[in-house]
Amino acid sequence: MSKRVFVSGASKGIGLAVAHRFLAEGFDVAVNASTEASLEQVRLTYPQFKVYRADMSQKSEVEELAKWLNQDFGPLDVLVNNVGRFLPGSVHSESDEAFEMMMHTNVFSNYYLTKRVLPAMMERQSGTIFNLCSIASIMAYANGGAYSISKHALLGFSKVLREEMKPHGIRVVSVLPGATLTASWEGVDLPAERFMPAEDIASIIWDTYKLSSRTVVEEILLRPMLGDI
Ligand SMILES: NC(=O)c1ccc[n+]([C@@H]2O[C@H](COP(=O)([O-])OP(=O)(O)OC[C@H]3O[C@@H](n4cnc5c(N)ncnc54)[C@H](OP(=O)(O)O)[C@@H]3O)[C@@H](O)[C@H]2O)c1
């Protein structure tokens, strides 16, 4: 029987590259996004994917997504907590709503979903969870604002989960990429060569997954060749 992976926020960008890679490696793949329009495109390109519309900034929609995963898709071998949104800003001037949106989308979403799919992994004493953190999880920078705060929190979540899951045979991996060429960077006037390709993030996630269950790569830090942008 094929193994199962769920990748959140995977209609494009890093999430889609990861989903594509696991499909190529023979996995059953499920993905979600918040809009029907972006999922429609995924259905056309990847008819093999199971897709679900859920706005993960809303707790009730994460709960429905978790039910669908547990009941219709089946217990996960791999969970990739990829969903995230980036709005530049500064604490002194950004809106409370921007802060709340990023905390809900980048942190609460992953906390709520992970909790709800963990029991099936714990029962089987196996599973791998990847959390898409960021260089912004370990560095404060100008215009990072609420995004950087949310990514620091996500790394905290990931470290806590790693400790908790040690006796349960579940590997927890924090992935911290720097600038990666995706729609998040739309409008930025820099050559594509200045960014990492999303496929490289997918490759390192796959290579990490493939190691024996006796080994956990706890953190993966990746930067563009010329450094941060
Ligand atoms: N790109 C980078 O340079 C970079 C660097 C470090 C870390 N990261 C992290 O890597 C992850 C992926 O980034 P990316 O650049 O690939 O993003 P992206 O290209 O903007 O894609 C984001 C994906 O998430 C979905 N999404 C957004 N909000 C959602 C919500 N509330 N509920 C469900 N789905 C939602 C989007 O689809 P819909 O719009 O249809 O919802 C889309 O499929 C994020 O966590 C990001 O913070 C990115």
CSV table of C-alpha atoms and ligand atoms in Angstrom, one decimal:
chain,number,residue,atom,x,y,z
A,1,MET,CA,0.0,0.0,0.0
A,2,SER,CA,1.2,3.5,-0.8
A,3,LYS,CA,2.3,5.8,2.0
A,4,ARG,CA,0.3,9.0,2.6
A,5,VAL,CA,1.5,12.6,2.8
A,6,PHE,CA,-0.5,15.8,3.4
A,7,VAL,CA,1.0,19.1,2.4
A,8,SER,CA,-0.8,22.3,3.6
A,9,GLY,CA,-1.0,25.4,1.4
A,10,ALA,CA,0.2,23.5,-1.6
A,11,SER,CA,-1.5,25.0,-4.7
A,12,LYS,CA,1.7,26.7,-5.6
A,13,GLY,CA,5.2,27.5,-4.4
A,14,ILE,CA,7.2,25.3,-2.0
A,15,GLY,CA,4.2,23.3,-1.0
A,16,LEU,CA,3.3,22.3,-4.5
A,17,ALA,CA,7.0,21.4,-5.2
A,18,VAL,CA,7.0,19.2,-2.1
A,19,ALA,CA,3.7,17.5,-3.1
A,20,HIS,CA,5.0,17.0,-6.6
A,21,ARG,CA,8.2,15.3,-5.3
A,22,PHE,CA,6.3,12.9,-3.0
A,23,LEU,CA,3.9,12.0,-5.8
A,24,ALA,CA,7.0,11.2,-8.0
A,25,GLU,CA,8.3,9.0,-5.2
A,26,GLY,CA,5.0,6.9,-5.2
A,27,PHE,CA,3.1,8.5,-2.3
A,28,ASP,CA,-0.7,9.2,-2.1
A,29,VAL,CA,-0.8,12.9,-1.9
A,30,ALA,CA,-3.4,15.3,-0.3
A,31,VAL,CA,-3.1,19.0,-0.4
A,32,ASN,CA,-5.2,22.0,0.5
A,33,ALA,CA,-5.5,25.8,-0.2
A,34,SER,CA,-7.9,28.5,0.9
A,35,THR,CA,-9.4,29.3,-2.5
A,36,GLU,CA,-11.3,27.1,-5.1
A,37,ALA,CA,-9.6,29.0,-7.9
A,38,SER,CA,-6.1,27.9,-7.0
A,39,LEU,CA,-7.3,24.3,-6.3
A,40,GLU,CA,-9.0,24.1,-9.7
A,41,GLN,CA,-5.6,24.7,-11.3
A,42,VAL,CA,-4.1,21.9,-9.1
A,43,ARG,CA,-6.9,19.5,-10.1
A,44,LEU,CA,-6.1,20.1,-13.8
A,45,THR,CA,-2.3,19.6,-13.4
A,46,TYR,CA,-2.4,16.9,-10.8
A,47,PRO,CA,-5.5,14.8,-11.1
A,48,GLN,CA,-3.8,12.2,-8.8
A,49,PHE,CA,-3.9,14.6,-5.8
A,50,LYS,CA,-6.7,14.6,-3.3
A,51,VAL,CA,-7.6,18.2,-2.7
A,52,TYR,CA,-9.6,20.0,0.0
A,53,ARG,CA,-10.5,23.7,0.3
A,54,ALA,CA,-9.9,25.0,3.8
A,55,ASP,CA,-8.9,28.4,5.0
A,56,MET,CA,-6.4,27.4,7.7
A,57,SER,CA,-6.5,30.8,9.4
A,58,GLN,CA,-10.0,29.7,10.6
A,59,LYS,CA,-9.9,27.1,13.4
A,60,SER,CA,-13.3,25.6,12.4
A,61,GLU,CA,-12.0,25.0,8.9
A,62,VAL,CA,-8.8,23.3,10.2
A,63,GLU,CA,-11.1,21.1,12.3
A,64,GLU,CA,-13.0,20.1,9.2
A,65,LEU,CA,-9.8,19.5,7.2
A,66,ALA,CA,-8.5,17.2,10.0
A,67,LYS,CA,-11.7,15.2,10.0
A,68,TRP,CA,-11.4,14.8,6.2
A,69,LEU,CA,-7.8,13.7,6.5
A,70,ASN,CA,-8.5,11.2,9.3
A,71,GLN,CA,-11.7,9.7,7.9
A,72,ASP,CA,-11.4,10.0,4.1
A,73,PHE,CA,-7.7,10.2,3.3
A,74,GLY,CA,-6.4,7.9,6.0
A,75,PRO,CA,-3.6,8.0,8.6
A,76,LEU,CA,-0.6,10.1,7.5
A,77,ASP,CA,2.9,8.9,7.2
A,78,VAL,CA,4.1,12.4,6.5
A,79,LEU,CA,2.7,15.8,7.5
A,80,VAL,CA,4.2,18.9,5.9
A,81,ASN,CA,3.1,22.0,7.7
A,82,ASN,CA,3.8,24.4,4.9
A,83,VAL,CA,0.9,26.9,5.0
A,84,GLY,CA,2.0,30.5,5.5
A,85,ARG,CA,1.4,34.0,4.4
A,86,PHE,CA,3.9,36.9,4.3
A,87,LEU,CA,3.0,40.5,4.6
A,88,PRO,CA,5.9,42.9,5.2
A,89,GLY,CA,5.5,45.3,8.1
A,90,SER,CA,6.9,46.7,11.3
A,91,VAL,CA,5.5,46.3,14.8
A,92,HIS,CA,5.2,50.1,15.2
A,93,SER,CA,3.1,50.6,12.1
A,94,GLU,CA,1.5,47.4,10.9
A,95,SER,CA,-2.2,46.7,11.7
A,96,ASP,CA,-3.3,44.4,14.5
A,97,GLU,CA,-5.3,42.5,11.8
A,98,ALA,CA,-2.1,41.7,9.9
A,99,PHE,CA,-0.5,40.4,13.1
A,100,GLU,CA,-3.6,38.3,13.9
A,101,MET,CA,-3.8,37.0,10.3
A,102,MET,CA,-0.2,35.8,10.3
A,103,MET,CA,-0.4,34.3,13.8
A,104,HIS,CA,-3.5,32.4,12.7
A,105,THR,CA,-2.2,31.3,9.3
A,106,ASN,CA,1.4,30.6,10.2
A,107,VAL,CA,1.2,29.3,13.7
A,108,PHE,CA,-2.3,28.4,15.1
A,109,SER,CA,-3.2,26.5,11.9
A,110,ASN,CA,-0.2,24.1,12.2
A,111,TYR,CA,-0.8,23.7,16.0
A,112,TYR,CA,-4.5,22.8,15.5
A,113,LEU,CA,-3.9,20.4,12.6
A,114,THR,CA,-0.9,18.7,14.0
A,115,LYS,CA,-2.7,17.9,17.3
A,116,ARG,CA,-5.6,16.3,15.3
A,117,VAL,CA,-3.5,14.0,13.1
A,118,LEU,CA,-0.9,13.1,15.8
A,119,PRO,CA,-3.0,10.4,17.6
A,120,ALA,CA,-3.0,8.2,14.5
A,121,MET,CA,0.7,8.6,14.1
A,122,MET,CA,1.3,7.9,17.9
A,123,GLU,CA,-0.9,4.8,17.7
A,124,ARG,CA,1.4,3.5,14.9
A,125,GLN,CA,4.6,4.8,16.6
A,126,SER,CA,5.7,6.2,13.3
A,127,GLY,CA,5.5,9.4,11.2
A,128,THR,CA,7.4,12.4,10.1
A,129,ILE,CA,6.4,16.0,10.5
A,130,PHE,CA,8.0,18.9,8.6
A,131,ASN,CA,7.4,22.4,9.7
A,132,LEU,CA,8.2,25.1,7.2
A,133,CYS,CA,9.8,27.7,9.3
A,134,SER,CA,12.1,30.4,7.8
A,135,ILE,CA,15.4,32.3,8.2
A,136,ALA,CA,12.9,34.7,9.8
A,137,SER,CA,12.5,32.2,12.6
A,138,ILE,CA,16.0,32.9,13.8
A,139,MET,CA,16.7,36.5,12.6
A,140,ALA,CA,14.9,39.8,13.1
A,141,TYR,CA,15.2,42.1,10.1
A,142,ALA,CA,13.8,45.4,8.8
A,143,ASN,CA,10.2,45.0,7.6
A,144,GLY,CA,9.9,41.5,9.1
A,145,GLY,CA,7.3,42.5,11.7
A,146,ALA,CA,4.5,40.1,12.5
A,147,TYR,CA,5.8,37.5,9.9
A,148,SER,CA,9.1,37.1,11.7
A,149,ILE,CA,7.3,36.9,15.1
A,150,SER,CA,5.0,34.2,13.7
A,151,LYS,CA,7.9,32.2,12.3
A,152,HIS,CA,9.9,32.4,15.6
A,153,ALA,CA,6.7,31.0,17.2
A,154,LEU,CA,6.5,28.2,14.6
A,155,LEU,CA,10.1,27.2,15.3
A,156,GLY,CA,9.3,27.1,19.0
A,157,PHE,CA,6.3,24.9,18.3
A,158,SER,CA,8.5,22.6,16.2
A,159,LYS,CA,11.2,22.3,18.9
A,160,VAL,CA,8.6,21.5,21.5
A,161,LEU,CA,7.0,18.9,19.4
A,162,ARG,CA,10.4,17.3,18.6
A,163,GLU,CA,11.0,16.8,22.3
A,164,GLU,CA,7.5,15.5,23.0
A,165,MET,CA,7.6,13.0,20.1
A,166,LYS,CA,11.0,11.4,20.9
A,167,PRO,CA,9.4,8.4,22.7
A,168,HIS,CA,6.7,8.0,20.1
A,169,GLY,CA,8.8,7.2,17.1
A,170,ILE,CA,7.7,10.4,15.3
A,171,ARG,CA,10.4,12.5,13.6
A,172,VAL,CA,9.9,16.3,13.7
A,173,VAL,CA,12.0,18.4,11.3
A,174,SER,CA,12.2,22.2,11.2
A,175,VAL,CA,13.0,23.5,7.8
A,176,LEU,CA,14.4,27.1,7.6
A,177,PRO,CA,14.7,28.4,4.1
A,178,GLY,CA,15.9,31.8,3.0
A,179,ALA,CA,14.5,33.5,-0.1
A,180,THR,CA,12.9,30.9,-2.4
A,181,LEU,CA,11.4,31.9,-5.8
A,182,THR,CA,7.6,31.7,-5.3
A,183,ALA,CA,4.6,34.0,-5.6
A,184,SER,CA,5.4,35.4,-2.1
A,185,TRP,CA,8.1,37.5,-3.9
A,186,GLU,CA,5.9,38.8,-6.7
A,187,GLY,CA,6.7,42.4,-7.6
A,188,VAL,CA,10.3,42.3,-6.1
A,189,ASP,CA,12.7,43.5,-8.8
A,190,LEU,CA,15.5,40.9,-8.5
A,191,PRO,CA,16.7,38.2,-11.0
A,192,ALA,CA,15.4,34.7,-10.5
A,193,GLU,CA,19.0,33.5,-10.0
A,194,ARG,CA,19.1,35.5,-6.7
A,195,PHE,CA,16.6,33.0,-5.2
A,196,MET,CA,16.6,29.3,-4.3
A,197,PRO,CA,14.3,27.2,-6.5
A,198,ALA,CA,11.4,25.6,-4.6
A,199,GLU,CA,12.4,22.2,-6.0
A,200,ASP,CA,15.6,22.4,-3.9
A,201,ILE,CA,13.5,22.7,-0.7
A,202,ALA,CA,11.4,19.7,-1.9
A,203,SER,CA,14.6,17.7,-2.6
A,204,ILE,CA,16.1,18.3,0.8
A,205,ILE,CA,12.8,17.4,2.5
A,206,TRP,CA,12.7,14.2,0.5
A,207,ASP,CA,16.3,13.3,1.2
A,208,THR,CA,15.7,13.9,4.9
A,209,TYR,CA,12.6,11.8,4.9
A,210,LYS,CA,14.4,8.9,3.3
A,211,LEU,CA,16.9,8.4,6.1
A,212,SER,CA,16.5,5.5,8.5
A,213,SER,CA,13.9,5.9,11.2
A,214,ARG,CA,16.8,5.9,13.7
A,215,THR,CA,17.9,9.4,12.5
A,216,VAL,CA,16.2,12.8,12.8
A,217,VAL,CA,17.5,15.8,11.0
A,218,GLU,CA,16.2,18.3,13.5
A,219,GLU,CA,16.9,21.5,11.6
A,220,ILE,CA,17.6,22.3,8.0
A,221,LEU,CA,18.9,25.8,7.2
A,222,LEU,CA,19.1,26.9,3.6
A,223,ARG,CA,20.1,30.2,2.0
A,224,PRO,CA,20.6,31.5,-1.5
A,225,MET,CA,24.2,31.2,-2.7
A,226,LEU,CA,24.6,35.0,-2.3
A,227,GLY,CA,23.0,35.1,1.1
A,228,ASP,CA,19.8,36.8,2.4
A,229,ILE,CA,17.9,39.4,0.4
B,1,LIG,N1,9.2,31.8,-0.4
B,1,LIG,C1,10.1,32.1,0.5
B,1,LIG,O1,11.1,32.8,0.2
B,1,LIG,C2,10.0,31.4,1.8
B,1,LIG,C3,11.1,31.5,2.7
B,1,LIG,C4,11.1,30.9,3.9
B,1,LIG,C5,9.9,30.3,4.3
B,1,LIG,N2,8.9,30.2,3.5
B,1,LIG,C6,7.7,29.5,4.0
B,1,LIG,O2,7.4,28.4,3.2
B,1,LIG,C7,5.9,28.3,3.1
B,1,LIG,C8,5.5,28.3,1.7
B,1,LIG,O3,5.8,29.6,1.1
B,1,LIG,P1,5.6,29.9,-0.4
B,1,LIG,O4,6.5,31.1,-0.7
B,1,LIG,O5,5.7,28.7,-1.2
B,1,LIG,O6,4.1,30.5,-0.4
B,1,LIG,P2,3.2,30.9,-1.6
B,1,LIG,O7,3.8,30.7,-3.0
B,1,LIG,O8,2.6,32.2,-1.3
B,1,LIG,O9,2.0,29.8,-1.5
B,1,LIG,C9,1.2,29.7,-0.3
B,1,LIG,C10,0.3,28.6,-0.5
B,1,LIG,O10,-0.5,28.5,0.7
B,1,LIG,C11,-1.9,28.6,0.4
B,1,LIG,N3,-2.5,29.4,1.5
B,1,LIG,C12,-2.2,30.7,1.9
B,1,LIG,N4,-3.0,31.0,3.0
B,1,LIG,C13,-3.7,29.9,3.3
B,1,LIG,C14,-4.7,29.7,4.2
B,1,LIG,N5,-5.1,30.6,5.1
B,1,LIG,N6,-5.3,28.5,4.2
B,1,LIG,C15,-5.0,27.5,3.3
B,1,LIG,N7,-4.0,27.7,2.4
B,1,LIG,C16,-3.4,28.9,2.4
B,1,LIG,C17,-2.0,29.4,-0.9
B,1,LIG,O11,-3.1,29.1,-1.7
B,1,LIG,P3,-4.4,30.0,-1.6
B,1,LIG,O12,-3.9,31.4,-1.9
B,1,LIG,O13,-5.4,29.5,-2.6
B,1,LIG,O14,-5.0,29.9,-0.2
B,1,LIG,C18,-0.7,28.7,-1.6
B,1,LIG,O15,-1.0,27.5,-2.1
B,1,LIG,C19,5.3,29.4,4.0
B,1,LIG,O16,5.1,28.9,5.3
B,1,LIG,C20,6.4,30.4,4.0
B,1,LIG,O17,6.4,31.3,5.1
B,1,LIG,C21,8.9,30.8,2.3
